[in-house]
XYZ file of C-alpha atoms in Angstrom:
327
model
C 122.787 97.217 112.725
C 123.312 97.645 108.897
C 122.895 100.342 106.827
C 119.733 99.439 105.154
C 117.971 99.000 108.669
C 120.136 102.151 109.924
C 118.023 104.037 107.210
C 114.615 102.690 107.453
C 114.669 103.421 111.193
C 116.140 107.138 110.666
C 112.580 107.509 108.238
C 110.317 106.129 110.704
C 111.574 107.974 113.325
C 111.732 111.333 111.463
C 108.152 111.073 110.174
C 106.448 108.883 112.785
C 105.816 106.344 110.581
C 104.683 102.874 112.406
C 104.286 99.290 111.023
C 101.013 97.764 111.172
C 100.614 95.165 113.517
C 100.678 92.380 110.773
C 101.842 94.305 107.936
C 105.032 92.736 106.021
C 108.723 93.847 106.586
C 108.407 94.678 102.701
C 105.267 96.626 102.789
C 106.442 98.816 105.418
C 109.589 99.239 103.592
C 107.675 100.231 100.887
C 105.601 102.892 102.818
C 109.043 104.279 104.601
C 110.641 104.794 101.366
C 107.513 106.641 99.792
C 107.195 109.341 102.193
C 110.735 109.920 102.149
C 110.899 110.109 98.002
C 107.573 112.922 98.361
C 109.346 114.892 101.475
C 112.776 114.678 99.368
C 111.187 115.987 96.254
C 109.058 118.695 98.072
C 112.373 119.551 99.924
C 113.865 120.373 96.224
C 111.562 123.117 95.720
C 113.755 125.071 98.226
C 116.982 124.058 96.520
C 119.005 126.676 95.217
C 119.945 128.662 92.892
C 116.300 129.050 92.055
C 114.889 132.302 90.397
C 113.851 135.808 91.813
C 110.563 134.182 92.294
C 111.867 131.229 94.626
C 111.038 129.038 91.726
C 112.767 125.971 90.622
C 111.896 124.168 87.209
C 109.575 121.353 86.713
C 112.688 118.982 85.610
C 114.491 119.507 88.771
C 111.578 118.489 90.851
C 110.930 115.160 89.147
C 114.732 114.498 88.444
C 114.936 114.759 92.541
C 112.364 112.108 93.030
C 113.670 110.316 90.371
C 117.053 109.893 90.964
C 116.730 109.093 95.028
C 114.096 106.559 93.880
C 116.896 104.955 91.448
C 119.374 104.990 94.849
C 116.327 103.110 97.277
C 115.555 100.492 94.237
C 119.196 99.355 94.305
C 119.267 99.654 98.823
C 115.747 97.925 98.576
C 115.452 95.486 95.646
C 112.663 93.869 97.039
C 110.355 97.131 97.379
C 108.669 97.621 94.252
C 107.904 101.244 94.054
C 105.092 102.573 91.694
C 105.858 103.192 88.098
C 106.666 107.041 87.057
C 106.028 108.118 90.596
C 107.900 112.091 89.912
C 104.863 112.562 87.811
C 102.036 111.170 89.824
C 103.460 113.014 93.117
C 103.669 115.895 90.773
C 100.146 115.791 89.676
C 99.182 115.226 93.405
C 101.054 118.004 95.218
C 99.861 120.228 92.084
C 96.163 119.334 92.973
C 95.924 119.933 96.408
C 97.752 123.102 96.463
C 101.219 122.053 97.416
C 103.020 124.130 94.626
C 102.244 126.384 93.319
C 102.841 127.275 89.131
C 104.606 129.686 86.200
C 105.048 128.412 83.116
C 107.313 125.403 83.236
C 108.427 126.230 86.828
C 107.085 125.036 90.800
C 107.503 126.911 93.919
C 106.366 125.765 97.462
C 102.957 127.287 98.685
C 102.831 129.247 102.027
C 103.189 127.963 105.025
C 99.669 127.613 106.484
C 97.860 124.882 108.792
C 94.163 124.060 109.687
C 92.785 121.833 112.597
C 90.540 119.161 112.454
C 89.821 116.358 115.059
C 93.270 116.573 116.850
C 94.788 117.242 113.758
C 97.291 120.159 112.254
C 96.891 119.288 108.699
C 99.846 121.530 107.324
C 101.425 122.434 103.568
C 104.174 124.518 102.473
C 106.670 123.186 105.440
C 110.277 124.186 104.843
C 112.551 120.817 104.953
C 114.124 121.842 108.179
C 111.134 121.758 110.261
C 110.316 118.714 111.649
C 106.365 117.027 110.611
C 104.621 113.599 110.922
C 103.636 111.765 107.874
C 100.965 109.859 106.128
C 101.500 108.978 102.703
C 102.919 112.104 100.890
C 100.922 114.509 103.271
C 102.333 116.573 106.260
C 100.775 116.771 109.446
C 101.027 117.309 113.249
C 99.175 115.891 116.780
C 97.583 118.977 117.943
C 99.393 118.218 120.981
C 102.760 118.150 119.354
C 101.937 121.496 117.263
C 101.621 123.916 120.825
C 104.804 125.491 119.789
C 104.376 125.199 115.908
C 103.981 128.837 114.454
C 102.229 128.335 111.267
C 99.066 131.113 109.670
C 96.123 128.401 110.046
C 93.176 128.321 107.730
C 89.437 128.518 108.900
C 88.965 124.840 108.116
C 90.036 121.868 106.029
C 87.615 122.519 103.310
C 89.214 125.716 103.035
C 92.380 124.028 102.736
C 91.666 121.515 100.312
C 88.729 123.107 98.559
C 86.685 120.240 99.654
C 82.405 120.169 98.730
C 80.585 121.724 101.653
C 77.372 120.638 101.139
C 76.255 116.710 101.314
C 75.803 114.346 98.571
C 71.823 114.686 99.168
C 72.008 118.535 99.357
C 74.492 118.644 95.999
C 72.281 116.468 94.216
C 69.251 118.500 95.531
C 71.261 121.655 93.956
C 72.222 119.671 90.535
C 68.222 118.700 90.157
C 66.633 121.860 91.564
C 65.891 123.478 87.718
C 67.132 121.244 85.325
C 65.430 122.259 81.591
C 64.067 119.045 80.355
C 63.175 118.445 76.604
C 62.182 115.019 75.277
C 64.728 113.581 73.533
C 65.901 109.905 71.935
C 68.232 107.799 73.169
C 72.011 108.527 71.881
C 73.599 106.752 69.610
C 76.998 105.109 71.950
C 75.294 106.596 75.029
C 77.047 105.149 78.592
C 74.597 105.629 81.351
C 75.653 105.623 84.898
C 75.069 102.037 86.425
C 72.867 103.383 89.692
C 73.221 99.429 91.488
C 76.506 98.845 90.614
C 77.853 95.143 91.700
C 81.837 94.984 92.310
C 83.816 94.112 89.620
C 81.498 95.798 87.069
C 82.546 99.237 85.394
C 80.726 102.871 86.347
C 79.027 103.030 83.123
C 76.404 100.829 80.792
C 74.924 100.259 77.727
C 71.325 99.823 78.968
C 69.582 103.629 80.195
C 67.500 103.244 83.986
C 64.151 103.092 83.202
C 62.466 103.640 86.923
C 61.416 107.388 86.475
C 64.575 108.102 88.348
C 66.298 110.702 87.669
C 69.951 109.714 86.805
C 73.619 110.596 84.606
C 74.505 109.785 80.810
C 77.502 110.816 78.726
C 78.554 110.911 75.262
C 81.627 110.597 73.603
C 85.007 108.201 73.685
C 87.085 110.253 75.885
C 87.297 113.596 78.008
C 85.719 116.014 77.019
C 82.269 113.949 77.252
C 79.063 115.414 76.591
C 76.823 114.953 79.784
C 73.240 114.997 80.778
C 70.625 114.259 83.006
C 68.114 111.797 81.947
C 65.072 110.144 82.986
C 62.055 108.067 81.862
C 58.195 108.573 82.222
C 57.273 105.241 81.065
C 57.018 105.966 77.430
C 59.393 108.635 76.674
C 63.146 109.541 77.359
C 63.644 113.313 78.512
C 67.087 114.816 78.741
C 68.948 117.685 79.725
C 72.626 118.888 78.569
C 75.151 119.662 81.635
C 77.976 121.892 81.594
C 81.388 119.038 82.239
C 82.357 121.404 85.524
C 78.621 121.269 87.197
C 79.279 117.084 86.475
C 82.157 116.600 88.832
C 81.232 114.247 92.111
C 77.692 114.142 90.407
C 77.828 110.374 90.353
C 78.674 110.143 93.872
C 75.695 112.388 94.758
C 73.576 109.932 92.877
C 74.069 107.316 93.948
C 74.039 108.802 97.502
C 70.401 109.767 96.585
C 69.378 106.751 95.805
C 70.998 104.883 98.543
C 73.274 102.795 96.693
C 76.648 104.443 96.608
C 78.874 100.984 98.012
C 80.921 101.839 101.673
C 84.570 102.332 102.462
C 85.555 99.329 103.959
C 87.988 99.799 106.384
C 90.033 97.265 108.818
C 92.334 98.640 111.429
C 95.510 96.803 111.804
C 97.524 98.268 114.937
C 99.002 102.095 113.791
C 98.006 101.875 110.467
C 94.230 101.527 108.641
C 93.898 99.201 105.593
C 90.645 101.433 103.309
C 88.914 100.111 100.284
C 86.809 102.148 99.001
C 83.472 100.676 97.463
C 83.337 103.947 94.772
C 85.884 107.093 93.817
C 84.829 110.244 95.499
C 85.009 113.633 94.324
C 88.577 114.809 92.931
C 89.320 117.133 95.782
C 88.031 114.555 98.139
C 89.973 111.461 96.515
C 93.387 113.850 96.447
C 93.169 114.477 99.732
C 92.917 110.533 100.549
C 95.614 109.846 98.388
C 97.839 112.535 99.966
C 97.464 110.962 103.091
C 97.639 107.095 101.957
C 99.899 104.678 100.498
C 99.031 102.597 97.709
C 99.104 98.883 98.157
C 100.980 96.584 95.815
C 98.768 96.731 93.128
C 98.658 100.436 92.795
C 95.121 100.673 93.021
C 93.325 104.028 93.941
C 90.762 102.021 95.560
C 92.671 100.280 98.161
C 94.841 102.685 100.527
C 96.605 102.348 103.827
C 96.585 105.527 106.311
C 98.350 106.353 109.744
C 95.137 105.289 111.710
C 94.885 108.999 113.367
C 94.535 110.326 109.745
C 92.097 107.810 108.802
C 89.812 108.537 111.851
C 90.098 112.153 110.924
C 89.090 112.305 107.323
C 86.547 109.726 107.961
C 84.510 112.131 110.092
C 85.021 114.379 106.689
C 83.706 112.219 104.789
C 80.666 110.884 106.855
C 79.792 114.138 107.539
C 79.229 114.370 103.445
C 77.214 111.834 103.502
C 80.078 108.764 102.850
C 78.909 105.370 104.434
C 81.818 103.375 106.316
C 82.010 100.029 107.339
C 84.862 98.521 109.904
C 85.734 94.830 109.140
C-alpha cells in the first residue's frame, strides 16, 4: 500500500469518515483531507509557547491550515481544495463558538458536549482525545461517548445559540406591533421575492402588492436599511426595522406564507448529499456548514453530511418549521 492511500486510510479511520456508496475516489479524498486541515488547525490552538492566557495568535492558526493544505495539494493534485480555506474555517469556528477571542489572538473554548438524537455534539476537544467527524465539526455516537467525561450543555440550542421559537411563531413575534406609517415607495428599493423560482435572486425590483405583509431594504451593501411593508390596495405603508431584529426574517416569511422551497436531500450509503432550496438563519446555516462538506463548486447550498449528522439536525430543523424532501 502507498503512502498516499497509507494516509487517507489513517484519516478515515481516525475520524470515522466513510465513502458514500457512489461517491468518487476524488470526492472522498477531498472530504478526508478537509477534516483533517480543520482538526490540524484547531489542534494548533494548543501549540506552544502560547501566552499566560493559553492563547496563540491569529497568524499561527491560519499559517497551520495553510501550510498542511500546501503539503496535501502536492500528495493530492487531483483534490481541489477550496480557495483561502484558513480564513473561511476561521470565520466558521469563530461563529459557532469554537475559539474563543483577544485582540489579534484565538484560544480553544471549554470543553463541553450536548446530546441530541444519539448524538454528543462536542467543542473545545484537546487533539489527543479521540472524536468522529463531519465536515469541520466534532462529535460522538452516544454509545461510543459512555466513558467520555466532558461538562454537557442543556441542549444544542444552547450550544449553538440556535432560534427557539418556529418560523411561524418568530414571524408572529416580528409582526405582533409593528408602527405603520404610510409611506412611498423608495427610490432603489429591493423587496423580498415571497415565490421565489430557482435560479432567481432573494430580492426584486417590483414591491408584493397582495395586502401581505412582507420585507424591503435599502441601500447597496451591509448596513441596509430594512422595513416591513405592505399594501392596502391604494397605498404603500411601511415600517423601519432595527438590522439585528432582521436576521432569519426572510426565512420566517416565507415560512408564513408557505413558500419557503425544501432541503432536498438524497442518501447515498454513509453519507447524505443536502441542497438546500433557501439559506437559513446564520446560527442555523453555521451549524450545517460545520458539519458538511462543500461539493466541488463550493456552494453553501449544496452540502454532504455523515448521514447520522444529517438525520440529527434535520429533526432541528423540522422542528423549526424547515420542510424536507428525500429524493
Amino acid at each position: 500500500m502507498n503512502m498516499r492511500k497509507q494516509l487517507l486510510n489513517a484519516i478515515a479511520e481516525e475520524y470515522h469518515i466513510r465513502q458514500g456508496a457512489n461517491e468518487s475516489a476524488t470526492d472522498f479524498r477531498a472530504r478526508l483531507i478537509y477534516s483533517a486541515l480543520c482538526r490540524a488547525a484547531y489542534a494548533s490552538l494548543f501549540d506552544e509557547p502560547r501566552d499566560d492566557k493559553s492563547t496563540v495568535s491569529i497568524e499561527h492558526f491560519k499559517g497551520r491550515l495553510d501550510e498542511l493544505k500546501k503539503i496535501y495539494s502536492t500528495l493530492y493534485p487531483e483534490v481541489q481544495l477550496p480557495p483561502e480555506l484558513s480564513t473561511k474555517i476561521y470565520k466558521l469556528y469563530s461563529s459557532v463558538g469554537y475559539v474563543y477571542h483577544t485582540p489579534y489572538r484565538v484560544s480553544a473554548s471549554m470543553e463541553r458536549g450536548t446530546e441530541h438524537d444519539g448524538i454528543l455534539f462536542l467543542r473545545g476537544i484537546v487533539p489527543s482525545r479521540r472524536i468522529f467527524m463531519s465536515g469541520a465539526g466534532f462529535y460522538l455516537p452516544t454509545d461510543a461517548a459512555d466513558f467520555f467525561d466532558v461538562p454537557r450543555l442543556d441542549g444544542i440550542d444552547e450550544m449553538f445559540a440556535l432560534p427557539t421559537k418556529t418560523l411561524l411563531e418568530t414571524w408572529d413575534d416580528l409582526i405582533h406591533s409593528v408602527d405603520w406609517r404610510q409611506e412611498n415607495i423608495f427610490d432603489g428599493a429591493e423587496y423580498l421575492r415571497t415565490t421565489r423560482i430557482v435560479g432567481q435572486t432573494y430580492w426584486s425590483d417590483h414591491p408584493d402588492r397582495d395586502g401581505s405583509i412582507s420585507i424591503a431594504r435599502v441601500g447597496a451593501s451591509e448596513p441596509r436599511l430594512y422595513y416591513f411593508y405592505r399594501f392596502d390596495g391604494k397605498k404603500f405603508f411601511c415600517s423601519q426595522q432595527p438590522h439585528w431584529r432582521m436576521i432569519g426574517a426572510a426565512c420566517a416569511c416565507l415560512a408564513a406564507r408557505g413558500t419557503l422551497p425544501p432541503i432536498k436531500f438524497i442518501v447515498d450509503g454513509a453519507i447524505v448529499r443536502a441542497e438546500l432550496g433557501y439559506l437559513p438563519s446564520p446560527p442555523e446555516l453555521n451549524l450545517l456548514t460545520l458539519y458538511s462538506w462543500s461539493d466541488a463548486s463550493s456552494s453553501a447550498f449544496n452540502r454532504t453530511f455523515d448521514a447520522k449528522i444529517f438525520f440529527a439536525l434535520k429533526k432541528i430543523l423540522e422542528r423549526r418549521g424547515y420542510k424536507f424532501i428525500g429524493e
